[in-house]
Coordinates of C-alpha atoms in Angstrom, one line a residue:
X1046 CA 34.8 152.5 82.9
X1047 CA 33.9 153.0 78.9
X1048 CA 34.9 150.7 76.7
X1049 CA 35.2 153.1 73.8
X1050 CA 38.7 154.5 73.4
X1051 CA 39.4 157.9 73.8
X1052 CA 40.8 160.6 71.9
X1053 CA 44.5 159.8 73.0
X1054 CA 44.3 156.2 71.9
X1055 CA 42.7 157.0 69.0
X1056 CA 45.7 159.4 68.2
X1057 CA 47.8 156.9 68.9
X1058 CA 46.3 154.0 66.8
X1059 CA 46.7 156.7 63.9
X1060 CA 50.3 157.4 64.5
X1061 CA 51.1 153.9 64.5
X1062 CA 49.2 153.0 61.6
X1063 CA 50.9 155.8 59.9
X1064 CA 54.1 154.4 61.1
X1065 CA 53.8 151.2 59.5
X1066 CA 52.3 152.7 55.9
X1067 CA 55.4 154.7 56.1
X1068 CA 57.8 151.7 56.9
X1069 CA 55.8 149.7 53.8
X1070 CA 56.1 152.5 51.1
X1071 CA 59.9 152.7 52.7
X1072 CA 60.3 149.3 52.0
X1073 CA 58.6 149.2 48.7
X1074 CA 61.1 152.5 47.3
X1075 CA 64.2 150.9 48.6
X1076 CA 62.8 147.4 47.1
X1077 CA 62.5 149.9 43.6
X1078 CA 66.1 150.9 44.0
X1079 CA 67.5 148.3 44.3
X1080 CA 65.9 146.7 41.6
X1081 CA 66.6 149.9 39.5
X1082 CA 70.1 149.6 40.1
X1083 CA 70.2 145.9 38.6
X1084 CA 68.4 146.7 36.0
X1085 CA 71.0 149.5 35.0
X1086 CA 73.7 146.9 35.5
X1087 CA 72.1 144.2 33.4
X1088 CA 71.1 146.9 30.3
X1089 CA 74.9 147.7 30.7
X1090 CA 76.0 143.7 30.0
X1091 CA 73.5 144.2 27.2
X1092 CA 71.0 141.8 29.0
X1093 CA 67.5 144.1 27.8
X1094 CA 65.4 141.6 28.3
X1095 CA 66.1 141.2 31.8
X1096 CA 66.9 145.1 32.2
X1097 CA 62.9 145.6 30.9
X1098 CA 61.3 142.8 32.5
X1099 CA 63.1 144.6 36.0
X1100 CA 62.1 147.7 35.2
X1101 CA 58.6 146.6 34.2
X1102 CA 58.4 145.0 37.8
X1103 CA 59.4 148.3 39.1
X1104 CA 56.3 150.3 37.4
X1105 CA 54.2 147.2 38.5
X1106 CA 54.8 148.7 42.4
X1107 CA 53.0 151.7 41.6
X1108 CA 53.6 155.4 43.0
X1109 CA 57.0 154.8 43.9
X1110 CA 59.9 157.7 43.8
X1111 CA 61.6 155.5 41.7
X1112 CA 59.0 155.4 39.2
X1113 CA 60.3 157.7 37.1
X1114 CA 63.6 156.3 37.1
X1115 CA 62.1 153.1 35.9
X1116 CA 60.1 154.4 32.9
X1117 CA 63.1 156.0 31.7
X1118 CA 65.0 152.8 31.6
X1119 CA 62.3 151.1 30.1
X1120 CA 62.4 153.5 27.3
X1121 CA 66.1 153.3 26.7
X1122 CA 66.1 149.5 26.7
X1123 CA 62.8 149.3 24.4
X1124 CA 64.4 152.2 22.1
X1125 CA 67.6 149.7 22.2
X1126 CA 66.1 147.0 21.0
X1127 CA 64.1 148.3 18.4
X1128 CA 60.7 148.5 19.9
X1129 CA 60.0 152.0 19.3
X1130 CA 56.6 152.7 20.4
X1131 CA 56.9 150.6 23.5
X1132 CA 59.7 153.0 24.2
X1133 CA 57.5 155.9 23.4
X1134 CA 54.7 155.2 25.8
X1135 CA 57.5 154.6 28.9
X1136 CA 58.6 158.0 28.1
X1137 CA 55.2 159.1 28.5
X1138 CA 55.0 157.1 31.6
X1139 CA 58.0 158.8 32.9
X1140 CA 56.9 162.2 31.8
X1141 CA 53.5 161.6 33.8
X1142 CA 55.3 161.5 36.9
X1143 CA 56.4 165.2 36.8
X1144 CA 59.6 164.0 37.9
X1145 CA 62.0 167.1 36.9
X1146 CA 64.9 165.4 36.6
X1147 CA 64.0 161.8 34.8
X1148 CA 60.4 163.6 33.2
X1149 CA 62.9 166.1 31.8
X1150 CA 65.2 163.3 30.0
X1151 CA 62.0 161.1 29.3
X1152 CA 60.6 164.2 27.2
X1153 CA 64.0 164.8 25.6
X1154 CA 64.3 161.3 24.5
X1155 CA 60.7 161.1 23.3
X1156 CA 61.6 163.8 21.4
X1157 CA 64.9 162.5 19.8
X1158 CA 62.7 159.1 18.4
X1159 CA 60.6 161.8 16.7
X1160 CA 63.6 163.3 15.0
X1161 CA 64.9 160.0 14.1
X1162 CA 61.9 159.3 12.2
X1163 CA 61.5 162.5 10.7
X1164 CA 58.4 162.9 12.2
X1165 CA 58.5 166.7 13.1
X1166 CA 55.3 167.7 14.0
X1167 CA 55.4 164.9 16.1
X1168 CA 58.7 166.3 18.0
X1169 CA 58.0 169.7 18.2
X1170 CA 55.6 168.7 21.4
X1171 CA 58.3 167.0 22.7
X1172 CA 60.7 169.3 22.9
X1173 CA 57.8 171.7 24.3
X1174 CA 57.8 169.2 27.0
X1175 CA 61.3 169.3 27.4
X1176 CA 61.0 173.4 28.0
X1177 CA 58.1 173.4 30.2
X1178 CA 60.4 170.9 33.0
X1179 CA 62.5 173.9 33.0
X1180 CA 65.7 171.3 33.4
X1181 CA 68.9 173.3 32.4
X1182 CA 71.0 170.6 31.4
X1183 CA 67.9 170.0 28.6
X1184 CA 66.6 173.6 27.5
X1185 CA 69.9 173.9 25.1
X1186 CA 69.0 171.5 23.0
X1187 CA 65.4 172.1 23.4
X1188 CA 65.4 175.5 22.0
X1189 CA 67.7 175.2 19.8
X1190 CA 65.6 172.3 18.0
X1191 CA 62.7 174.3 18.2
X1192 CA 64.2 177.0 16.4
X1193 CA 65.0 175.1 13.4
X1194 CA 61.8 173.6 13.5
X1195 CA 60.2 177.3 13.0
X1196 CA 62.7 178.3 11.1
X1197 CA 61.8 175.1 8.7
X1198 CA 58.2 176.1 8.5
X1199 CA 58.9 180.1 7.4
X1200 CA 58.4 181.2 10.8
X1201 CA 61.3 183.3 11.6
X1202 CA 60.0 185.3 14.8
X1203 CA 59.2 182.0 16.6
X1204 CA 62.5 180.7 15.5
X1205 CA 64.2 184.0 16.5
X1206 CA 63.1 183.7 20.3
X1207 CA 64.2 180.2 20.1
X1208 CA 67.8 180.9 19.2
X1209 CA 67.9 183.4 21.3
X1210 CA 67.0 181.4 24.1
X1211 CA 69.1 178.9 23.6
X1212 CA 72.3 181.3 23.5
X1213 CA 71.0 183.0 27.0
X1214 CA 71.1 179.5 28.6
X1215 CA 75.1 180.3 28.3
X1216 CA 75.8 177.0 27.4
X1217 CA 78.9 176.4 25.4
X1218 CA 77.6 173.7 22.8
X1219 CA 74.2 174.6 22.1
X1220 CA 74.5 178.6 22.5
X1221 CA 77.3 179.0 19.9
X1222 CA 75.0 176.5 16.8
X1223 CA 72.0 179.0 17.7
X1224 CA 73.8 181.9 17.3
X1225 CA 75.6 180.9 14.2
X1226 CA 71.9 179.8 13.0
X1227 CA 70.1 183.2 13.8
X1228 CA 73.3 185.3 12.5
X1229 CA 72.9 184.0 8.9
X1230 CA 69.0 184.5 9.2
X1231 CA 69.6 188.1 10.2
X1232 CA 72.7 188.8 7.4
X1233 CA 70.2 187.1 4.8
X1234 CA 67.3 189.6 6.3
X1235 CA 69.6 192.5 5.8
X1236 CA 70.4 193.3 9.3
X1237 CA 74.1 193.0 10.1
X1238 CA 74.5 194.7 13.3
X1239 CA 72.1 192.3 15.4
X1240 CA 73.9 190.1 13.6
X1241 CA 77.5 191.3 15.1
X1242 CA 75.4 191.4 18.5
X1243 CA 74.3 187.8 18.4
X1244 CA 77.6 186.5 17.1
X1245 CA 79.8 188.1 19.8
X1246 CA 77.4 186.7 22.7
X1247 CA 78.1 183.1 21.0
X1248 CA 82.3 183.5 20.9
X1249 CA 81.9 184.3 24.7
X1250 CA 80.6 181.2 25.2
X1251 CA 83.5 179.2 23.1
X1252 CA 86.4 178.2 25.0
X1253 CA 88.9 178.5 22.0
X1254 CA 91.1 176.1 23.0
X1255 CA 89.2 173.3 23.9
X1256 CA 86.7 174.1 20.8
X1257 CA 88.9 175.8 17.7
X1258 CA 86.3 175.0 15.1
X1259 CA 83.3 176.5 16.8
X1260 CA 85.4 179.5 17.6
X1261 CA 86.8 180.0 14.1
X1262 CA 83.5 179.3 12.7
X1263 CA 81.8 182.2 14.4
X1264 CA 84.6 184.7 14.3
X1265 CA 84.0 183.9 10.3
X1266 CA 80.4 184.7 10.3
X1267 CA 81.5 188.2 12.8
X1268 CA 83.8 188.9 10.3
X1269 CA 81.2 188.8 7.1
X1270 CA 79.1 190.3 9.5
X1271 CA 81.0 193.3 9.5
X1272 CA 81.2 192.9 6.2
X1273 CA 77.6 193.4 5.2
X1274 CA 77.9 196.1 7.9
X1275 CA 80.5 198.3 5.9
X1276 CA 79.2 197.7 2.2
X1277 CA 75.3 199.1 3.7
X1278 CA 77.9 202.6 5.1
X1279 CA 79.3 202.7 2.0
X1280 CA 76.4 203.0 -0.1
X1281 CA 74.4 204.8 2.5
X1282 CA 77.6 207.2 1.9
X1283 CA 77.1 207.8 -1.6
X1284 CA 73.2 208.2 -1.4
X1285 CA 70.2 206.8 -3.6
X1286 CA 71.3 206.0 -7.2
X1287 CA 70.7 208.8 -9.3
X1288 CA 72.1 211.7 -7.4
X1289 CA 75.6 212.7 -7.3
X1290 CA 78.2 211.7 -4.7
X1291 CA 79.7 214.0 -2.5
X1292 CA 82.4 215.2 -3.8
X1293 CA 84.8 214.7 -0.7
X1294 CA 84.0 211.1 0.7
X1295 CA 82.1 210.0 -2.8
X1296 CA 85.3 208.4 -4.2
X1297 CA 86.8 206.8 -1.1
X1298 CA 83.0 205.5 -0.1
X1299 CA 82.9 204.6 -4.4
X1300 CA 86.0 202.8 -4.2
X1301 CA 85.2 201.1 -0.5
X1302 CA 82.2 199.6 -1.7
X1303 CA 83.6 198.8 -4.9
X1304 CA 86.3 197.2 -3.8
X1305 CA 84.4 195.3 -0.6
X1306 CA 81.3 194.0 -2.7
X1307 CA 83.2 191.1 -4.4
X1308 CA 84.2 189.6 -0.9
X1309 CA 80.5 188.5 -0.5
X1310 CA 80.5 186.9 -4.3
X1311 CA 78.4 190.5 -5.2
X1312 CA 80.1 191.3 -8.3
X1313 CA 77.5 192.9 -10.1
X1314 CA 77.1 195.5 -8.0
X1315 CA 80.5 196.5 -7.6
X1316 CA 80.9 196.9 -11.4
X1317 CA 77.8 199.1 -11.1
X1318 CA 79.6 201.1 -7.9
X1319 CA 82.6 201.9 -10.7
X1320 CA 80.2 202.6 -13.3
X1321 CA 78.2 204.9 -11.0
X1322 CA 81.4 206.5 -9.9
X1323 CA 82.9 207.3 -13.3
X1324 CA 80.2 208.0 -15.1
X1325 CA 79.5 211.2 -12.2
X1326 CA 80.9 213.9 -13.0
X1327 CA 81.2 215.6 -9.9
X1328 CA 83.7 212.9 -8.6
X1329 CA 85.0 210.7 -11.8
X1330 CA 88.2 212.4 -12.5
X1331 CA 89.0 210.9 -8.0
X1332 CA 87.2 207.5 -9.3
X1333 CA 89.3 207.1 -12.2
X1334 CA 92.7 207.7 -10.3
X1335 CA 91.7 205.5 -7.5
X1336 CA 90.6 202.4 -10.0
X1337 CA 94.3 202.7 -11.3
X1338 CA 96.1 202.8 -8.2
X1339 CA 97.5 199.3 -8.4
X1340 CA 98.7 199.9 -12.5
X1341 CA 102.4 200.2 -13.2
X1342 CA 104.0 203.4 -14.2
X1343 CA 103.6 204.1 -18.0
X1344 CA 107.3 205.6 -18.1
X1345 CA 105.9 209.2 -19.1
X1346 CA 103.9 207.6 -21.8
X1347 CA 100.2 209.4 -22.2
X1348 CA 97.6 206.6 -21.1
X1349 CA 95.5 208.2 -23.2
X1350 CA 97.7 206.8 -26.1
X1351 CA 98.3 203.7 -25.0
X1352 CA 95.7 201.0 -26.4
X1353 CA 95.5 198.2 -23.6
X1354 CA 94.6 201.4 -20.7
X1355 CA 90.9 201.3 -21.5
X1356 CA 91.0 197.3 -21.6
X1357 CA 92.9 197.0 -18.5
X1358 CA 90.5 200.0 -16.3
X1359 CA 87.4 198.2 -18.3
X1360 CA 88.5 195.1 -16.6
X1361 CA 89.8 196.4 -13.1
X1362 CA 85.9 197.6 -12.7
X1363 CA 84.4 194.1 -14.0
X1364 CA 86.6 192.4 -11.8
X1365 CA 87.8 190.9 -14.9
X1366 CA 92.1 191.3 -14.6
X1367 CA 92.6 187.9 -14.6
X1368 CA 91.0 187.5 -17.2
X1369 CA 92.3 189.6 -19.4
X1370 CA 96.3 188.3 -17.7
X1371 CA 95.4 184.8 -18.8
X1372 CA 94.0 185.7 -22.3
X1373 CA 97.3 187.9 -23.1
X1374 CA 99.5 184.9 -21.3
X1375 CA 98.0 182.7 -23.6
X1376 CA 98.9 184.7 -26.8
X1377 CA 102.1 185.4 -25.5
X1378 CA 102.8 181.3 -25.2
X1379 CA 101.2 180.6 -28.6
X1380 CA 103.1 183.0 -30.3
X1381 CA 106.5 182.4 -28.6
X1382 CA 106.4 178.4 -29.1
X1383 CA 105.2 178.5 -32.9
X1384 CA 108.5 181.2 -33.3
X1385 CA 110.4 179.1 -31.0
X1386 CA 109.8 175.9 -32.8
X1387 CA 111.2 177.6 -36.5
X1388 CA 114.2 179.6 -34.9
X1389 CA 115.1 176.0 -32.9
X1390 CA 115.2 174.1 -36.5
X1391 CA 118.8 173.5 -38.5
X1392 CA 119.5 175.6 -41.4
X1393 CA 118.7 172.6 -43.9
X1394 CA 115.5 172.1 -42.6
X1395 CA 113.9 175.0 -43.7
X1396 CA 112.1 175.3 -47.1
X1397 CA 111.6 178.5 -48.8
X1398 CA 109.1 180.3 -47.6
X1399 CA 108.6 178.2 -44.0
X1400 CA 109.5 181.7 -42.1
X1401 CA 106.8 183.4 -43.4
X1402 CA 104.6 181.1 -42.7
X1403 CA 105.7 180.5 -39.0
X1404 CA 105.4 184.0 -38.1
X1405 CA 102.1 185.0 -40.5
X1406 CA 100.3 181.9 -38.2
X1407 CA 101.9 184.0 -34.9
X1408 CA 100.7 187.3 -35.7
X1409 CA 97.2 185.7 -36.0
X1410 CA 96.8 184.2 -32.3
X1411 CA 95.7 187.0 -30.8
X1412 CA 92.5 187.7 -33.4
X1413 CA 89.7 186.2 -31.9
X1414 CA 90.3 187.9 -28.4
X1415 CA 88.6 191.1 -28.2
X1416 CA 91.4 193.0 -27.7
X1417 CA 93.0 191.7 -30.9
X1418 CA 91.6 194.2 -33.5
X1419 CA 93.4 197.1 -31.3
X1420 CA 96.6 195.6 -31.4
X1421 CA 96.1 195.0 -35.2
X1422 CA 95.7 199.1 -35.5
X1423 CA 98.2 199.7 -33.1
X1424 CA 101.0 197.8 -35.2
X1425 CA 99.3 199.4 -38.3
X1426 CA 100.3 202.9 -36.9
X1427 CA 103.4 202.5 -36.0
X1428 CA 103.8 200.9 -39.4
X1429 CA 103.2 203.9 -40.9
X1430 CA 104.8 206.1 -38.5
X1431 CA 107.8 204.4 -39.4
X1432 CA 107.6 203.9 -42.9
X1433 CA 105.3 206.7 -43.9
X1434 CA 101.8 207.1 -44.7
X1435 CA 102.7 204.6 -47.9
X1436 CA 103.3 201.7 -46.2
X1437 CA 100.2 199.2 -46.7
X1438 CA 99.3 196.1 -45.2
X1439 CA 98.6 193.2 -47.3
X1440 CA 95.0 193.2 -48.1
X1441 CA 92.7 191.6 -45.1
X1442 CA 95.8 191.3 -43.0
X1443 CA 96.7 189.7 -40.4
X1444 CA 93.6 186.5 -41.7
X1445 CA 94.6 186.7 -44.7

């Protein structure tokens, strides 16, 4: 009989060799959890030094499952206790292992030490990282940080597939910021109705109860949205400056735009939409009448005779009315208390010639308004209407 083992008890010398590698590396990864688990519990009493020196030990064992695990709460602890770049190279550790669910938050934490420090080209690999693991509960924040970083350096195409990343992941904290971010890119870039798009995908994603803010926020930036939306119609309505309006829908769309341009602080231009609009003859007459829709009834007066019309249309197109309201107001109350003050006073307290005075220092207030000169004429001609084309002022009245 041979001596040399055969193929059976060779096979079987294997299987029990591997049977005892397997109960050693067994061992060794329940030996890692458990040690893991202590070291959570003393990080959690805010024992770090004994939380790292456990987790160290844990690394020290090698390949373990549980290595992962223990380079992330190495980094935590380090980070904890101010040792920043020891925490940085456990997170490396920790992303080395491919590990997708601690690799993933080892990335992400990397990451946030970055942004700490300011040190953004630094996180921008990070957060890479972060995307490649493909962890959901990560790729929010992930894109939505890398977004801003693009958008930071002027690139808004990189930034754009960012954001819109980060609202497809559906998740209700991140999604909503990136869409908020990206609308206000696209209303500055002139395109409102992606804009709209983007927003409404975001409010889906709100739970308006549990998050009123967010939700009111972004129904704000739908609503300006829509905005921007109707002032581009409305000009695109009235057609390149230049050329007369229709005559049918060019003083609604005049008006419209007018009227919707000062919402979004554009008051320029919708003094320039009134000009436009009166100053076409096709449609002017329909402008006119619509810019005075809100004036009070003149009481069969002609507006044509009445001096403060021009003033008050003049100021409905500059968006100037109140203005003009508190300029006339304050007349009115400068006037009234210097009268007030000589009609209040006894009898003996008035010297010859007081009156005069009181109410030659009232008629001046309203002078050095612009609209003072026209009042001056309009007194002046009902002066004369009224006492005949003799009556004369006193020379450089009412200053003098």
């Amino acid at each position: 009989m041979s001596d040399t083992p055969g193929p059976a008890a060779e096979a079987a010398s294997a299987e029990s060799a591997d049977r005892a590698a397997g109960g050693t590396a067994g061992a060794a990864a329940h030996q890692a959890a458990e040690m893991c688990e202590r070291a959570r519990r003393l990080a959690e009493d805010g024992d770090s030094d004994r939380a790292a020196a456990l987790f160290g030990e844990v690394l020290a064992l090698g390949d373990t499952p549980h290595r992962a695990r223990a380079a992330l709460g190495l980094a935590v602890v380090l980070d904890d206790s101010g040792d920043i770049a020891g925490a940085r190279e456990a997170d490396r550790a920790a992303i080395a292992t491919g590990d997708p669910e601690y690799g993933a938050r080892a990335a992400y934490h990397l990451a946030l030490t970055h942004e700490r420090a300011g040190e953004h080209d630094e996180a921008e690999p990070a957060w890479r990282v972060v995307v490649d693991f493909a962890n959901a509960a990560y790729l929010p924040p992930a894109h939505l940080a890398l977004a801003r970083l693009a958008d930071d350096a002027g690139d808004f195409e990189r930034a754009r597939g960012h954001w819109e990343d980060a609202v497809a992941t559906g998740d209700g904290e991140y999604g909503p910021l990136a869409a908020h971010d990206l609308a206000q890119r696209l209303l500055e870039r002139g395109e409102p109705a992606r804009a709209q798009r983007v927003l409404t995908a975001g409010l889906k994603l709100i739970d308006r109860t549990s998050a009123p803010h967010a939700h009111s926020r972004l129904a704000v930036a739908l609503g300006i949205a829509c905005l921007d939306q109707a002032i581009g119609a409305f000009g695109a309505a009235l057609g390149p400056a230049g050329e007369p309006a229709d005559p049918e829908v060019g003083p609604l769309a005049t008006e419209l735009l007018a009227r919707t341009l000062p919402l979004r602080g554009r008051d320029g231009e919708a003094r320039e939409a009134w000009r436009r609009g009166l100053t076409d003859p096709g449609v002017a007459p329909q402008v006119r009448a619509r810019l005075r829709r809100e004036f009070g009834a003149d009481d069969g007066d002609d507006p044509a005779a009445l001096w403060w019309e021009p003033l008050l249309e003049q100021a409905v197109a500059e968006g100037a009315l109140p203005a003009l309201a508190g300029e006339a107001f304050g007349a009115l109350d400068h006037m009234y208390a210097l009268l007030a003050v000589r009609y209040a006073a006894e009898a003996a307290d008035r010297r010859p010639g007081e009156s005069h005075e009181v109410i030659g220092g009232a008629v001046r207030v309203p002078s050095d308004y612009a609209w003072g000169p026209l009042l001056h004429e309009s007194f002046a001609e009902r002066l004369r209407l009224a006492m005949g084309p003799t009556a004369a002022l006193p020379p450089g009245w009412p200053d003098a």
